[in-house]
mmCIF file with all atom_site columns, C-alpha atoms in Angstrom:
data_model
loop_
_atom_site.group_PDB
_atom_site.id
_atom_site.type_symbol
_atom_site.label_atom_id
_atom_site.label_alt_id
_atom_site.label_comp_id
_atom_site.label_asym_id
_atom_site.label_entity_id
_atom_site.label_seq_id
_atom_site.pdbx_PDB_ins_code
_atom_site.Cartn_x
_atom_site.Cartn_y
_atom_site.Cartn_z
_atom_site.occupancy
_atom_site.B_iso_or_equiv
_atom_site.pdbx_formal_charge
_atom_site.auth_seq_id
_atom_site.auth_comp_id
_atom_site.auth_asym_id
_atom_site.auth_atom_id
_atom_site.pdbx_PDB_model_num
ATOM 1   C CA . UNK D 1 1   ? 19.959  1.012   15.493  1.00 0.00 ? 1   UNK D CA 1
ATOM 2   C CA . UNK D 1 2   ? 16.237  0.078   14.845  1.00 0.00 ? 2   UNK D CA 1
ATOM 3   C CA . UNK D 1 3   ? 15.968  3.048   12.520  1.00 0.00 ? 3   UNK D CA 1
ATOM 4   C CA . UNK D 1 4   ? 19.064  1.668   10.520  1.00 0.00 ? 4   UNK D CA 1
ATOM 5   C CA . UNK D 1 5   ? 17.552  -1.520  10.256  1.00 0.00 ? 5   UNK D CA 1
ATOM 6   C CA . UNK D 1 6   ? 14.031  -0.358  9.258   1.00 0.00 ? 6   UNK D CA 1
ATOM 7   C CA . UNK D 1 7   ? 15.823  1.910   6.615   1.00 0.00 ? 7   UNK D CA 1
ATOM 8   C CA . UNK D 1 8   ? 17.786  -1.207  5.313   1.00 0.00 ? 8   UNK D CA 1
ATOM 9   C CA . UNK D 1 9   ? 14.532  -3.298  5.173   1.00 0.00 ? 9   UNK D CA 1
ATOM 10  C CA . UNK D 1 10  ? 12.827  -0.489  3.162   1.00 0.00 ? 10  UNK D CA 1
ATOM 11  C CA . UNK D 1 11  ? 15.788  -0.228  0.648   1.00 0.00 ? 11  UNK D CA 1
ATOM 12  C CA . UNK D 1 12  ? 15.859  -3.942  0.289   1.00 0.00 ? 12  UNK D CA 1
ATOM 13  C CA . UNK D 1 13  ? 12.164  -4.080  -0.406  1.00 0.00 ? 13  UNK D CA 1
ATOM 14  C CA . UNK D 1 14  ? 12.355  -1.217  -2.775  1.00 0.00 ? 14  UNK D CA 1
ATOM 15  C CA . UNK D 1 15  ? 15.481  -2.746  -4.760  1.00 0.00 ? 15  UNK D CA 1
ATOM 16  C CA . UNK D 1 16  ? 13.678  -6.024  -4.747  1.00 0.00 ? 16  UNK D CA 1
ATOM 17  C CA . UNK D 1 17  ? 10.433  -4.795  -5.992  1.00 0.00 ? 17  UNK D CA 1
ATOM 18  C CA . UNK D 1 18  ? 12.266  -2.628  -8.814  1.00 0.00 ? 18  UNK D CA 1
ATOM 19  C CA . UNK D 1 19  ? 14.345  -5.678  -9.871  1.00 0.00 ? 19  UNK D CA 1
ATOM 20  C CA . UNK D 1 20  ? 11.296  -8.049  -9.918  1.00 0.00 ? 20  UNK D CA 1
ATOM 21  C CA . UNK D 1 21  ? 9.623   -5.661  -12.483 1.00 0.00 ? 21  UNK D CA 1
ATOM 22  C CA . UNK D 1 22  ? 12.401  -5.675  -14.815 1.00 0.00 ? 22  UNK D CA 1
ATOM 23  C CA . UNK D 1 23  ? 12.460  -8.056  -17.883 1.00 0.00 ? 23  UNK D CA 1
ATOM 24  C CA . UNK D 1 24  ? 15.879  -9.625  -17.110 1.00 0.00 ? 24  UNK D CA 1
ATOM 25  C CA . UNK D 1 25  ? 15.723  -13.143 -15.442 1.00 0.00 ? 25  UNK D CA 1
ATOM 26  C CA . UNK D 1 26  ? 18.867  -12.313 -13.501 1.00 0.00 ? 26  UNK D CA 1
ATOM 27  C CA . UNK D 1 27  ? 17.352  -8.907  -12.042 1.00 0.00 ? 27  UNK D CA 1
ATOM 28  C CA . UNK D 1 28  ? 14.109  -11.063 -11.232 1.00 0.00 ? 28  UNK D CA 1
ATOM 29  C CA . UNK D 1 29  ? 16.190  -13.628 -9.168  1.00 0.00 ? 29  UNK D CA 1
ATOM 30  C CA . UNK D 1 30  ? 18.234  -10.902 -7.594  1.00 0.00 ? 30  UNK D CA 1
ATOM 31  C CA . UNK D 1 31  ? 15.113  -8.959  -6.731  1.00 0.00 ? 31  UNK D CA 1
ATOM 32  C CA . UNK D 1 32  ? 13.435  -12.165 -5.069  1.00 0.00 ? 32  UNK D CA 1
ATOM 33  C CA . UNK D 1 33  ? 16.588  -12.625 -3.100  1.00 0.00 ? 33  UNK D CA 1
ATOM 34  C CA . UNK D 1 34  ? 16.689  -8.951  -2.006  1.00 0.00 ? 34  UNK D CA 1
ATOM 35  C CA . UNK D 1 35  ? 13.043  -9.253  -0.817  1.00 0.00 ? 35  UNK D CA 1
ATOM 36  C CA . UNK D 1 36  ? 13.830  -12.421 0.986   1.00 0.00 ? 36  UNK D CA 1
ATOM 37  C CA . UNK D 1 37  ? 16.676  -10.560 2.990   1.00 0.00 ? 37  UNK D CA 1
ATOM 38  C CA . UNK D 1 38  ? 14.457  -7.787  3.650   1.00 0.00 ? 38  UNK D CA 1
ATOM 39  C CA . UNK D 1 39  ? 11.846  -10.036 5.134   1.00 0.00 ? 39  UNK D CA 1
ATOM 40  C CA . UNK D 1 40  ? 14.601  -11.612 7.336   1.00 0.00 ? 40  UNK D CA 1
ATOM 41  C CA . UNK D 1 41  ? 15.874  -8.378  8.617   1.00 0.00 ? 41  UNK D CA 1
ATOM 42  C CA . UNK D 1 42  ? 12.131  -7.270  9.351   1.00 0.00 ? 42  UNK D CA 1
ATOM 43  C CA . UNK D 1 43  ? 11.606  -10.448 11.270  1.00 0.00 ? 43  UNK D CA 1
ATOM 44  C CA . UNK D 1 44  ? 14.836  -10.109 13.315  1.00 0.00 ? 44  UNK D CA 1
ATOM 45  C CA . UNK D 1 45  ? 14.121  -6.442  13.893  1.00 0.00 ? 45  UNK D CA 1
ATOM 46  C CA . UNK D 1 46  ? 10.616  -7.467  15.229  1.00 0.00 ? 46  UNK D CA 1
ATOM 47  C CA . UNK D 1 47  ? 12.220  -9.991  17.647  1.00 0.00 ? 47  UNK D CA 1
ATOM 48  C CA . UNK D 1 48  ? 13.484  -7.392  20.198  1.00 0.00 ? 48  UNK D CA 1
ATOM 49  C CA . UNK D 1 49  ? 16.998  -6.442  21.339  1.00 0.00 ? 49  UNK D CA 1
ATOM 50  C CA . UNK D 1 50  ? 19.817  -8.784  20.670  1.00 0.00 ? 50  UNK D CA 1
ATOM 51  C CA . UNK D 1 51  ? 20.992  -10.830 23.737  1.00 0.00 ? 51  UNK D CA 1
ATOM 52  C CA . UNK D 1 52  ? 17.907  -10.043 25.530  1.00 0.00 ? 52  UNK D CA 1
ATOM 53  C CA . UNK D 1 53  ? 16.364  -12.743 28.001  1.00 0.00 ? 53  UNK D CA 1
ATOM 54  C CA . UNK D 1 54  ? 14.054  -15.092 26.427  1.00 0.00 ? 54  UNK D CA 1
ATOM 55  C CA . UNK D 1 55  ? 10.336  -15.339 27.552  1.00 0.00 ? 55  UNK D CA 1
ATOM 56  C CA . UNK D 1 56  ? 10.917  -17.552 30.602  1.00 0.00 ? 56  UNK D CA 1
ATOM 57  C CA . UNK D 1 57  ? 10.199  -15.564 33.657  1.00 0.00 ? 57  UNK D CA 1
ATOM 58  C CA . UNK D 1 58  ? 11.897  -12.174 32.989  1.00 0.00 ? 58  UNK D CA 1
ATOM 59  C CA . UNK D 1 59  ? 10.475  -8.624  33.021  1.00 0.00 ? 59  UNK D CA 1
ATOM 60  C CA . UNK D 1 60  ? 8.438   -7.954  29.890  1.00 0.00 ? 60  UNK D CA 1
ATOM 61  C CA . UNK D 1 61  ? 10.179  -5.025  28.943  1.00 0.00 ? 61  UNK D CA 1
ATOM 62  C CA . UNK D 1 62  ? 13.509  -6.660  28.432  1.00 0.00 ? 62  UNK D CA 1
ATOM 63  C CA . UNK D 1 63  ? 12.536  -9.965  26.924  1.00 0.00 ? 63  UNK D CA 1
ATOM 64  C CA . UNK D 1 64  ? 13.317  -11.102 23.446  1.00 0.00 ? 64  UNK D CA 1
ATOM 65  C CA . UNK D 1 65  ? 10.774  -13.071 21.411  1.00 0.00 ? 65  UNK D CA 1
ATOM 66  C CA . UNK D 1 66  ? 12.303  -16.040 19.931  1.00 0.00 ? 66  UNK D CA 1
ATOM 67  C CA . UNK D 1 67  ? 9.462   -16.587 17.304  1.00 0.00 ? 67  UNK D CA 1
ATOM 68  C CA . UNK D 1 68  ? 10.700  -14.202 14.851  1.00 0.00 ? 68  UNK D CA 1
ATOM 69  C CA . UNK D 1 69  ? 13.984  -15.895 14.826  1.00 0.00 ? 69  UNK D CA 1
ATOM 70  C CA . UNK D 1 70  ? 12.246  -19.215 14.026  1.00 0.00 ? 70  UNK D CA 1
ATOM 71  C CA . UNK D 1 71  ? 10.203  -17.489 11.302  1.00 0.00 ? 71  UNK D CA 1
ATOM 72  C CA . UNK D 1 72  ? 13.387  -15.963 9.860   1.00 0.00 ? 72  UNK D CA 1
ATOM 73  C CA . UNK D 1 73  ? 15.022  -19.444 9.607   1.00 0.00 ? 73  UNK D CA 1
ATOM 74  C CA . UNK D 1 74  ? 11.892  -20.522 7.821   1.00 0.00 ? 74  UNK D CA 1
ATOM 75  C CA . UNK D 1 75  ? 12.126  -17.569 5.450   1.00 0.00 ? 75  UNK D CA 1
ATOM 76  C CA . UNK D 1 76  ? 15.742  -18.291 4.687   1.00 0.00 ? 76  UNK D CA 1
ATOM 77  C CA . UNK D 1 77  ? 14.837  -21.684 3.686   1.00 0.00 ? 77  UNK D CA 1
ATOM 78  C CA . UNK D 1 78  ? 11.954  -20.742 1.561   1.00 0.00 ? 78  UNK D CA 1
ATOM 79  C CA . UNK D 1 79  ? 13.920  -17.934 -0.075  1.00 0.00 ? 79  UNK D CA 1
ATOM 80  C CA . UNK D 1 80  ? 16.727  -20.361 -0.962  1.00 0.00 ? 80  UNK D CA 1
ATOM 81  C CA . UNK D 1 81  ? 14.279  -22.687 -2.427  1.00 0.00 ? 81  UNK D CA 1
ATOM 82  C CA . UNK D 1 82  ? 12.602  -20.089 -4.616  1.00 0.00 ? 82  UNK D CA 1
ATOM 83  C CA . UNK D 1 83  ? 15.971  -18.679 -5.730  1.00 0.00 ? 83  UNK D CA 1
ATOM 84  C CA . UNK D 1 84  ? 17.265  -22.167 -6.504  1.00 0.00 ? 84  UNK D CA 1
ATOM 85  C CA . UNK D 1 85  ? 14.085  -22.754 -8.706  1.00 0.00 ? 85  UNK D CA 1
ATOM 86  C CA . UNK D 1 86  ? 14.269  -19.499 -10.483 1.00 0.00 ? 86  UNK D CA 1
ATOM 87  C CA . UNK D 1 87  ? 17.992  -19.894 -11.054 1.00 0.00 ? 87  UNK D CA 1
ATOM 88  C CA . UNK D 1 88  ? 17.184  -23.285 -12.646 1.00 0.00 ? 88  UNK D CA 1
ATOM 89  C CA . UNK D 1 89  ? 14.567  -21.823 -14.844 1.00 0.00 ? 89  UNK D CA 1
ATOM 90  C CA . UNK D 1 90  ? 16.836  -18.947 -15.854 1.00 0.00 ? 90  UNK D CA 1
ATOM 91  C CA . UNK D 1 91  ? 19.477  -21.238 -16.893 1.00 0.00 ? 91  UNK D CA 1
ATOM 92  C CA . UNK D 1 92  ? 17.146  -23.391 -18.914 1.00 0.00 ? 92  UNK D CA 1
ATOM 93  C CA . UNK D 1 93  ? 15.870  -20.399 -20.581 1.00 0.00 ? 93  UNK D CA 1
ATOM 94  C CA . UNK D 1 94  ? 19.860  -19.161 -21.135 1.00 0.00 ? 94  UNK D CA 1
ATOM 95  C CA . UNK D 1 95  ? 20.356  -22.614 -22.833 1.00 0.00 ? 95  UNK D CA 1
ATOM 96  C CA . UNK D 1 96  ? 17.215  -22.457 -24.893 1.00 0.00 ? 96  UNK D CA 1
ATOM 97  C CA . UNK D 1 97  ? 17.254  -18.864 -26.197 1.00 0.00 ? 97  UNK D CA 1
ATOM 98  C CA . UNK D 1 98  ? 20.824  -17.609 -25.184 1.00 0.00 ? 98  UNK D CA 1
ATOM 99  C CA . UNK D 1 99  ? 19.261  -14.444 -23.636 1.00 0.00 ? 99  UNK D CA 1
ATOM 100 C CA . UNK D 1 100 ? 17.750  -13.583 -20.069 1.00 0.00 ? 100 UNK D CA 1
ATOM 101 C CA . UNK D 1 101 ? 15.352  -10.863 -21.322 1.00 0.00 ? 101 UNK D CA 1
ATOM 102 C CA . UNK D 1 102 ? 11.683  -12.054 -21.015 1.00 0.00 ? 102 UNK D CA 1
ATOM 103 C CA . UNK D 1 103 ? 9.843   -11.217 -24.222 1.00 0.00 ? 103 UNK D CA 1
ATOM 104 C CA . UNK D 1 104 ? 6.141   -10.422 -24.617 1.00 0.00 ? 104 UNK D CA 1
ATOM 105 C CA . UNK D 1 105 ? 3.733   -13.251 -24.665 1.00 0.00 ? 105 UNK D CA 1
ATOM 106 C CA . UNK D 1 106 ? 1.947   -14.141 -27.969 1.00 0.00 ? 106 UNK D CA 1
ATOM 107 C CA . UNK D 1 107 ? -1.365  -13.499 -26.153 1.00 0.00 ? 107 UNK D CA 1
ATOM 108 C CA . UNK D 1 108 ? -0.060  -10.106 -24.862 1.00 0.00 ? 108 UNK D CA 1
ATOM 109 C CA . UNK D 1 109 ? 0.726   -9.184  -28.434 1.00 0.00 ? 109 UNK D CA 1
ATOM 110 C CA . UNK D 1 110 ? -2.832  -10.414 -29.943 1.00 0.00 ? 110 UNK D CA 1
ATOM 111 C CA . UNK D 1 111 ? -4.437  -8.180  -27.079 1.00 0.00 ? 111 UNK D CA 1
ATOM 112 C CA . UNK D 1 112 ? -2.381  -5.235  -27.856 1.00 0.00 ? 112 UNK D CA 1
ATOM 113 C CA . UNK D 1 113 ? -3.163  -5.258  -31.601 1.00 0.00 ? 113 UNK D CA 1
ATOM 114 C CA . UNK D 1 114 ? -6.904  -5.977  -31.004 1.00 0.00 ? 114 UNK D CA 1
ATOM 115 C CA . UNK D 1 115 ? -6.898  -2.924  -28.701 1.00 0.00 ? 115 UNK D CA 1
ATOM 116 C CA . UNK D 1 116 ? -4.991  -0.803  -31.325 1.00 0.00 ? 116 UNK D CA 1
ATOM 117 C CA . UNK D 1 117 ? -7.696  -1.871  -33.960 1.00 0.00 ? 117 UNK D CA 1
ATOM 118 C CA . UNK D 1 118 ? -10.461 -0.882  -31.674 1.00 0.00 ? 118 UNK D CA 1
ATOM 119 C CA . UNK D 1 119 ? -8.888  2.516   -30.857 1.00 0.00 ? 119 UNK D CA 1
ATOM 120 C CA . UNK D 1 120 ? -8.485  3.104   -34.668 1.00 0.00 ? 120 UNK D CA 1
ATOM 121 C CA . UNK D 1 121 ? -11.879 2.185   -35.432 1.00 0.00 ? 121 UNK D CA 1
ATOM 122 C CA . UNK D 1 122 ? -13.299 4.519   -32.755 1.00 0.00 ? 122 UNK D CA 1
ATOM 123 C CA . UNK D 1 123 ? -11.143 7.530   -33.993 1.00 0.00 ? 123 UNK D CA 1
ATOM 124 C CA . UNK D 1 124 ? -12.334 6.833   -37.476 1.00 0.00 ? 124 UNK D CA 1
ATOM 125 C CA . UNK D 1 125 ? -16.017 6.716   -36.267 1.00 0.00 ? 125 UNK D CA 1
ATOM 126 C CA . UNK D 1 126 ? -15.375 10.007  -34.511 1.00 0.00 ? 126 UNK D CA 1
ATOM 127 C CA . UNK D 1 127 ? -13.959 11.728  -37.567 1.00 0.00 ? 127 UNK D CA 1
ATOM 128 C CA . UNK D 1 128 ? -16.850 10.573  -39.717 1.00 0.00 ? 128 UNK D CA 1
ATOM 129 C CA . UNK D 1 129 ? -19.456 11.936  -37.160 1.00 0.00 ? 129 UNK D CA 1
ATOM 130 C CA . UNK D 1 130 ? -17.457 15.088  -37.048 1.00 0.00 ? 130 UNK D CA 1
ATOM 131 C CA . UNK D 1 131 ? -17.385 15.438  -40.780 1.00 0.00 ? 131 UNK D CA 1
ATOM 132 C CA . UNK D 1 132 ? -21.085 14.725  -41.090 1.00 0.00 ? 132 UNK D CA 1
ATOM 133 C CA . UNK D 1 133 ? -21.941 17.383  -38.680 1.00 0.00 ? 133 UNK D CA 1
ATOM 134 C CA . UNK D 1 134 ? -19.867 19.986  -40.432 1.00 0.00 ? 134 UNK D CA 1
ATOM 135 C CA . UNK D 1 135 ? -21.739 19.248  -43.733 1.00 0.00 ? 135 UNK D CA 1
ATOM 136 C CA . UNK D 1 136 ? -25.032 19.932  -42.039 1.00 0.00 ? 136 UNK D CA 1
ATOM 137 C CA . UNK D 1 137 ? -26.496 16.665  -42.364 1.00 0.00 ? 137 UNK D CA 1
ATOM 138 C CA . UNK D 1 138 ? -27.184 14.140  -39.474 1.00 0.00 ? 138 UNK D CA 1
ATOM 139 C CA . UNK D 1 139 ? -25.571 10.625  -39.771 1.00 0.00 ? 139 UNK D CA 1
ATOM 140 C CA . UNK D 1 140 ? -29.140 9.333   -40.727 1.00 0.00 ? 140 UNK D CA 1
ATOM 141 C CA . UNK D 1 141 ? -29.013 11.430  -43.842 1.00 0.00 ? 141 UNK D CA 1
ATOM 142 C CA . UNK D 1 142 ? -31.781 14.200  -42.690 1.00 0.00 ? 142 UNK D CA 1
ATOM 143 C CA . UNK D 1 143 ? -30.697 17.863  -42.824 1.00 0.00 ? 143 UNK D CA 1
ATOM 144 C CA . UNK D 1 144 ? -29.961 19.565  -39.658 1.00 0.00 ? 144 UNK D CA 1
ATOM 145 C CA . UNK D 1 145 ? -31.065 23.047  -40.612 1.00 0.00 ? 145 UNK D CA 1
ATOM 146 C CA . UNK D 1 146 ? -34.672 22.213  -40.529 1.00 0.00 ? 146 UNK D CA 1
ATOM 147 C CA . UNK D 1 147 ? -35.317 21.268  -44.288 1.00 0.00 ? 147 UNK D CA 1
ATOM 148 C CA . UNK D 1 148 ? -35.086 25.008  -45.776 1.00 0.00 ? 148 UNK D CA 1
#
């Protein structure tokens, strides 16, 4: 049973990470919720066997640790709060733009265009340098064949 829970946690983490990296706000909200559910299952799996005796006076091999259950309860509350906030932000974005796709930021576009300009200038400089070397002259104007 522990292997099945571990596999479920891995699937929830993978799906959550994949959805968070998407541009759709609804996918991001669902991804955060999936990560929260995966964390809860991980904590409950770490708590030990269900129905085991709590810490008080039992054999250590059969005791169940109550701390992961308290942590899971805290994680549920935190996940609920984050999901509610993200849903409110996604709803506000939907009202404002009638779309849930996150567009590129203006700063991202500016950086990408500056990078493209630098790459184009670098390619032009390499082409000029290759052309001058084929002509037999160095870029400083001197002949490369020794002046003969």
